[in-house]
mmCIF file of C-alpha atoms in Angstrom:
data_model
loop_
_atom_site.group_PDB
_atom_site.id
_atom_site.type_symbol
_atom_site.label_atom_id
_atom_site.label_comp_id
_atom_site.label_asym_id
_atom_site.label_seq_id
_atom_site.Cartn_x
_atom_site.Cartn_y
_atom_site.Cartn_z
ATOM 1 C CA UNK A 1 30.251 115.812 238.293
ATOM 2 C CA UNK A 2 27.724 115.827 235.821
ATOM 3 C CA UNK A 3 24.228 117.968 236.367
ATOM 4 C CA UNK A 4 20.850 117.963 234.933
ATOM 5 C CA UNK A 5 18.517 120.809 235.020
ATOM 6 C CA UNK A 6 14.951 120.917 234.390
ATOM 7 C CA UNK A 7 13.865 124.815 234.298
ATOM 8 C CA UNK A 8 10.263 123.946 234.236
ATOM 9 C CA UNK A 9 8.664 123.012 237.687
ATOM 10 C CA UNK A 10 5.447 122.821 236.152
ATOM 11 C CA UNK A 11 3.772 122.676 232.768
ATOM 12 C CA UNK A 12 0.304 122.938 231.727
ATOM 13 C CA UNK A 13 -1.224 121.728 228.476
ATOM 14 C CA UNK A 14 -4.588 121.104 226.647
ATOM 15 C CA UNK A 15 -5.814 117.688 226.255
ATOM 16 C CA UNK A 16 -4.801 116.833 222.545
ATOM 17 C CA UNK A 17 -2.202 119.400 222.577
ATOM 18 C CA UNK A 18 1.331 119.210 222.223
ATOM 19 C CA UNK A 19 3.875 119.916 225.149
ATOM 20 C CA UNK A 20 7.863 120.326 225.062
ATOM 21 C CA UNK A 21 9.622 119.791 228.523
ATOM 22 C CA UNK A 22 13.094 121.122 228.479
ATOM 23 C CA UNK A 23 16.198 119.323 229.856
ATOM 24 C CA UNK A 24 19.681 120.734 230.038
ATOM 25 C CA UNK A 25 22.752 118.822 231.432
ATOM 26 C CA UNK A 26 26.406 119.348 231.711
ATOM 27 C CA UNK A 27 29.167 116.574 231.167
ATOM 28 C CA UNK A 28 32.524 116.554 229.955
ATOM 29 C CA UNK A 29 32.372 113.174 228.433
ATOM 30 C CA UNK A 30 31.301 112.279 224.851
ATOM 31 C CA UNK A 31 30.094 109.033 225.594
ATOM 32 C CA UNK A 32 26.474 108.760 227.655
ATOM 33 C CA UNK A 33 22.659 108.326 227.765
ATOM 34 C CA UNK A 34 19.890 110.395 228.100
ATOM 35 C CA UNK A 35 16.581 109.634 229.368
ATOM 36 C CA UNK A 36 12.961 110.829 230.295
ATOM 37 C CA UNK A 37 11.036 108.999 233.171
ATOM 38 C CA UNK A 38 7.542 109.704 234.300
ATOM 39 C CA UNK A 39 6.506 109.199 237.593
ATOM 40 C CA UNK A 40 2.698 109.144 237.989
ATOM 41 C CA UNK A 41 0.874 109.727 241.163
ATOM 42 C CA UNK A 42 1.420 105.654 241.946
ATOM 43 C CA UNK A 43 5.168 106.811 241.999
ATOM 44 C CA UNK A 44 6.488 103.883 239.968
ATOM 45 C CA UNK A 45 9.555 105.617 237.562
ATOM 46 C CA UNK A 46 8.315 104.365 234.331
ATOM 47 C CA UNK A 47 11.088 104.995 231.183
ATOM 48 C CA UNK A 48 9.299 106.787 228.777
ATOM 49 C CA UNK A 49 12.293 107.257 226.323
ATOM 50 C CA UNK A 50 15.980 107.140 225.902
ATOM 51 C CA UNK A 51 18.680 108.592 223.673
ATOM 52 C CA UNK A 52 22.510 107.375 223.304
ATOM 53 C CA UNK A 53 25.131 110.365 222.745
ATOM 54 C CA UNK A 54 26.565 108.756 219.732
ATOM 55 C CA UNK A 55 23.324 108.570 217.443
ATOM 56 C CA UNK A 56 22.787 111.634 215.745
ATOM 57 C CA UNK A 57 18.936 110.623 215.134
ATOM 58 C CA UNK A 58 16.480 111.760 217.896
ATOM 59 C CA UNK A 59 14.467 108.744 219.545
ATOM 60 C CA UNK A 60 11.071 108.436 218.888
ATOM 61 C CA UNK A 61 8.471 106.521 220.825
ATOM 62 C CA UNK A 62 5.146 106.664 219.543
ATOM 63 C CA UNK A 63 3.720 109.991 220.679
ATOM 64 C CA UNK A 64 7.139 110.788 222.605
ATOM 65 C CA UNK A 65 10.041 112.318 220.636
ATOM 66 C CA UNK A 66 12.671 113.982 221.919
ATOM 67 C CA UNK A 67 15.369 116.841 220.753
ATOM 68 C CA UNK A 68 18.787 115.967 221.273
ATOM 69 C CA UNK A 69 21.170 118.611 220.718
ATOM 70 C CA UNK A 70 24.487 117.359 221.851
ATOM 71 C CA UNK A 71 26.384 120.492 221.329
ATOM 72 C CA UNK A 72 24.353 122.873 223.089
ATOM 73 C CA UNK A 73 23.907 120.119 225.877
ATOM 74 C CA UNK A 74 20.151 119.677 225.565
ATOM 75 C CA UNK A 75 17.471 117.173 225.629
ATOM 76 C CA UNK A 76 13.868 117.866 225.344
ATOM 77 C CA UNK A 77 10.878 116.301 225.481
ATOM 78 C CA UNK A 78 7.819 116.237 223.059
ATOM 79 C CA UNK A 79 4.552 115.324 223.746
ATOM 80 C CA UNK A 80 2.307 114.827 221.022
ATOM 81 C CA UNK A 81 -1.717 114.419 221.314
ATOM 82 C CA UNK A 82 -1.482 114.795 225.313
ATOM 83 C CA UNK A 83 -3.466 112.785 227.214
ATOM 84 C CA UNK A 84 -4.927 112.476 230.633
ATOM 85 C CA UNK A 85 -2.911 109.713 231.415
ATOM 86 C CA UNK A 86 0.186 111.579 230.639
ATOM 87 C CA UNK A 87 -0.324 113.815 233.786
ATOM 88 C CA UNK A 88 2.936 112.856 235.928
ATOM 89 C CA UNK A 89 6.303 114.349 236.939
ATOM 90 C CA UNK A 90 8.803 114.028 234.329
ATOM 91 C CA UNK A 91 12.487 113.649 234.936
ATOM 92 C CA UNK A 92 15.237 113.802 232.567
ATOM 93 C CA UNK A 93 18.352 111.792 233.723
ATOM 94 C CA UNK A 94 22.207 111.192 232.729
ATOM 95 C CA UNK A 95 24.113 108.243 232.640
ATOM 96 C CA UNK A 96 27.748 107.772 231.675
ATOM 97 C CA UNK A 97 28.421 105.031 228.996
ATOM 98 C CA UNK A 98 31.658 104.838 230.590
ATOM 99 C CA UNK A 99 32.606 102.037 233.026
ATOM 100 C CA UNK A 100 34.679 103.089 235.909
ATOM 101 C CA UNK A 101 35.469 99.961 237.747
ATOM 102 C CA UNK A 102 31.577 99.511 237.353
ATOM 103 C CA UNK A 103 28.753 101.637 236.124
ATOM 104 C CA UNK A 104 27.517 104.812 237.915
ATOM 105 C CA UNK A 105 23.763 105.397 238.232
ATOM 106 C CA UNK A 106 21.410 107.848 237.158
ATOM 107 C CA UNK A 107 21.815 111.714 237.729
ATOM 108 C CA UNK A 108 18.124 113.291 237.559
ATOM 109 C CA UNK A 109 16.806 116.756 237.286
ATOM 110 C CA UNK A 110 14.669 118.058 239.840
ATOM 111 C CA UNK A 111 11.592 117.287 237.307
ATOM 112 C CA UNK A 112 8.611 119.167 235.835
ATOM 113 C CA UNK A 113 5.254 118.540 236.890
ATOM 114 C CA UNK A 114 2.834 117.976 233.646
ATOM 115 C CA UNK A 115 -0.587 119.096 234.315
ATOM 116 C CA UNK A 116 -3.027 117.727 231.738
ATOM 117 C CA UNK A 117 -6.461 120.295 231.126
ATOM 118 C CA UNK A 118 -9.504 118.575 229.995
ATOM 119 C CA UNK B 1 4.429 96.097 236.308
ATOM 120 C CA UNK B 2 8.353 95.874 236.020
ATOM 121 C CA UNK B 3 9.449 93.183 236.998
ATOM 122 C CA UNK B 4 11.156 94.664 239.875
ATOM 123 C CA UNK B 5 9.598 93.660 243.717
ATOM 124 C CA UNK B 6 10.350 96.031 246.837
ATOM 125 C CA UNK B 7 9.090 95.340 250.587
ATOM 126 C CA UNK B 8 7.653 96.843 252.261
ATOM 127 C CA UNK B 9 5.676 99.176 250.286
ATOM 128 C CA UNK B 10 5.417 101.428 253.397
ATOM 129 C CA UNK B 11 7.737 101.706 256.788
ATOM 130 C CA UNK B 12 7.017 103.865 259.860
ATOM 131 C CA UNK B 13 9.848 103.766 262.273
ATOM 132 C CA UNK B 14 10.987 105.809 265.391
ATOM 133 C CA UNK B 15 14.226 108.128 265.300
ATOM 134 C CA UNK B 16 17.392 106.012 266.137
ATOM 135 C CA UNK B 17 16.211 102.365 264.871
ATOM 136 C CA UNK B 18 17.432 100.616 262.162
ATOM 137 C CA UNK B 19 15.088 99.375 259.189
ATOM 138 C CA UNK B 20 15.838 96.993 256.189
ATOM 139 C CA UNK B 21 14.525 97.281 252.733
ATOM 140 C CA UNK B 22 14.501 94.484 250.349
ATOM 141 C CA UNK B 23 14.736 94.616 246.710
ATOM 142 C CA UNK B 24 14.148 91.405 244.325
ATOM 143 C CA UNK B 25 15.361 92.279 240.868
ATOM 144 C CA UNK B 26 13.765 91.177 237.358
ATOM 145 C CA UNK B 27 14.565 87.622 236.690
ATOM 146 C CA UNK B 28 17.662 87.296 235.173
ATOM 147 C CA UNK B 29 18.983 90.814 235.781
ATOM 148 C CA UNK B 30 22.435 90.760 237.805
ATOM 149 C CA UNK B 31 22.687 94.797 238.469
ATOM 150 C CA UNK B 32 20.854 96.245 241.678
ATOM 151 C CA UNK B 33 20.644 99.928 242.148
ATOM 152 C CA UNK B 34 19.261 102.175 245.167
ATOM 153 C CA UNK B 35 18.142 105.570 245.166
ATOM 154 C CA UNK B 36 16.793 108.089 247.737
ATOM 155 C CA UNK B 37 13.774 110.205 246.776
ATOM 156 C CA UNK B 38 13.072 113.290 249.288
ATOM 157 C CA UNK B 39 11.441 116.812 248.737
ATOM 158 C CA UNK B 40 14.741 118.286 249.604
ATOM 159 C CA UNK B 41 17.414 116.238 247.685
ATOM 160 C CA UNK B 42 15.561 115.106 244.549
ATOM 161 C CA UNK B 43 16.001 111.606 243.407
ATOM 162 C CA UNK B 44 19.813 110.588 244.144
ATOM 163 C CA UNK B 45 21.661 107.666 243.480
ATOM 164 C CA UNK B 46 22.926 105.840 246.421
ATOM 165 C CA UNK B 47 24.721 102.647 245.419
ATOM 166 C CA UNK B 48 25.228 99.527 242.841
ATOM 167 C CA UNK B 49 25.470 95.796 243.236
ATOM 168 C CA UNK B 50 26.627 93.962 240.256
ATOM 169 C CA UNK B 51 26.431 89.885 240.720
ATOM 170 C CA UNK B 52 26.962 90.217 244.551
ATOM 171 C CA UNK B 53 29.834 92.941 244.300
ATOM 172 C CA UNK B 54 29.750 96.531 245.149
ATOM 173 C CA UNK B 55 30.253 98.616 241.674
ATOM 174 C CA UNK B 56 29.428 101.963 242.471
ATOM 175 C CA UNK B 57 28.730 104.635 245.359
ATOM 176 C CA UNK B 58 26.722 107.696 244.905
ATOM 177 C CA UNK B 59 25.325 109.958 247.942
ATOM 178 C CA UNK B 60 24.956 107.215 250.532
ATOM 179 C CA UNK B 61 25.530 108.061 253.945
ATOM 180 C CA UNK B 62 27.720 105.972 256.370
ATOM 181 C CA UNK B 63 24.914 105.171 258.515
ATOM 182 C CA UNK B 64 23.591 103.136 255.583
ATOM 183 C CA UNK B 65 24.950 100.297 253.880
ATOM 184 C CA UNK B 66 23.501 97.547 251.097
ATOM 185 C CA UNK B 67 24.236 93.978 249.999
ATOM 186 C CA UNK B 68 23.180 92.061 247.447
ATOM 187 C CA UNK B 69 22.862 88.165 248.131
ATOM 188 C CA UNK B 70 23.476 84.951 245.995
ATOM 189 C CA UNK B 71 20.216 84.336 244.813
ATOM 190 C CA UNK B 72 20.605 88.608 243.706
ATOM 191 C CA UNK B 73 18.067 90.182 245.656
ATOM 192 C CA UNK B 74 19.379 93.068 247.602
ATOM 193 C CA UNK B 75 18.988 95.007 250.901
ATOM 194 C CA UNK B 76 19.436 98.370 251.881
ATOM 195 C CA UNK B 77 20.203 98.943 255.386
ATOM 196 C CA UNK B 78 19.603 102.377 257.134
ATOM 197 C CA UNK B 79 20.391 102.687 260.834
ATOM 198 C CA UNK B 80 20.468 105.536 263.706
ATOM 199 C CA UNK B 81 17.548 107.049 261.668
ATOM 200 C CA UNK B 82 16.968 110.579 261.706
ATOM 201 C CA UNK B 83 13.692 112.669 260.500
ATOM 202 C CA UNK B 84 15.670 113.926 257.608
ATOM 203 C CA UNK B 85 16.174 110.073 256.191
ATOM 204 C CA UNK B 86 11.854 110.162 255.997
ATOM 205 C CA UNK B 87 11.982 109.709 251.621
ATOM 206 C CA UNK B 88 10.814 107.199 249.088
ATOM 207 C CA UNK B 89 13.537 104.386 248.422
ATOM 208 C CA UNK B 90 13.891 103.164 244.983
ATOM 209 C CA UNK B 91 15.472 100.106 243.721
ATOM 210 C CA UNK B 92 16.219 99.606 240.134
ATOM 211 C CA UNK B 93 17.496 96.459 238.113
ATOM 212 C CA UNK B 94 19.170 95.833 234.856
ATOM 213 C CA UNK B 95 20.760 92.810 233.287
ATOM 214 C CA UNK B 96 24.758 94.331 232.805
ATOM 215 C CA UNK B 97 26.691 96.538 235.288
ATOM 216 C CA UNK B 98 26.831 99.087 232.081
ATOM 217 C CA UNK B 99 23.783 98.733 230.230
ATOM 218 C CA UNK B 100 21.651 101.939 229.978
ATOM 219 C CA UNK B 101 18.193 100.460 230.629
ATOM 220 C CA UNK B 102 17.198 100.304 234.481
ATOM 221 C CA UNK B 103 13.911 99.234 235.717
ATOM 222 C CA UNK B 104 12.742 100.462 238.831
ATOM 223 C CA UNK B 105 10.399 99.295 241.513
ATOM 224 C CA UNK B 106 7.594 100.927 242.976
ATOM 225 C CA UNK B 107 9.600 102.081 246.021
ATOM 226 C CA UNK B 108 9.533 102.034 249.812
ATOM 227 C CA UNK B 109 8.090 104.959 251.380
ATOM 228 C CA UNK B 110 9.893 105.684 254.877
ATOM 229 C CA UNK B 111 8.584 107.773 257.422
ATOM 230 C CA UNK B 112 10.686 108.494 260.524
ATOM 231 C CA UNK B 113 8.908 110.036 263.476
#
């Protein structure tokens, strides 16, 4: 079974600074997807960024970028120019790309609580 | 707004009771996924339906069941409720069964007293 580990329960960053959230995963598969989801106090799960394992290029979405190291099974999220609205729980998630009689759901890490200091 | 609608938003019930949570997927999405978020277990995948058929099971208890109807909405039924079932239950939807991206509803907060 796949596992996702987020080793930082909480991170704090000054507004406008850059912060990196860590995520490692364990899998025996070669084809999969990785995601970062944001959960603000409203509880809504919002997709921040995704990465296909077969792509060597790191995904980028505006101020959000990832550092995907497949061999190391590492998938960190970098948030540049942090804004107050970035304050939330951030979850790293894994999903197999295989269809084993149907697709499995996401496997989530425990989350990192990101605090933005004004 | 993700386009996924969950009702009710909040639910308070007593131990031993049965409840039904409802999910309407985004227009055109055929897959529905149910997740449970609790303080103890974190976010866990429960079950997936695709076009009316069960496709994958995660850590779903035998007391829980789900179904997807011809109009593609889904219901998650929780019975013989225990205090430990108190959690946030999310529904997510995607177009296909193997696509990478799923969109989440706002969740139903279940409190068992």
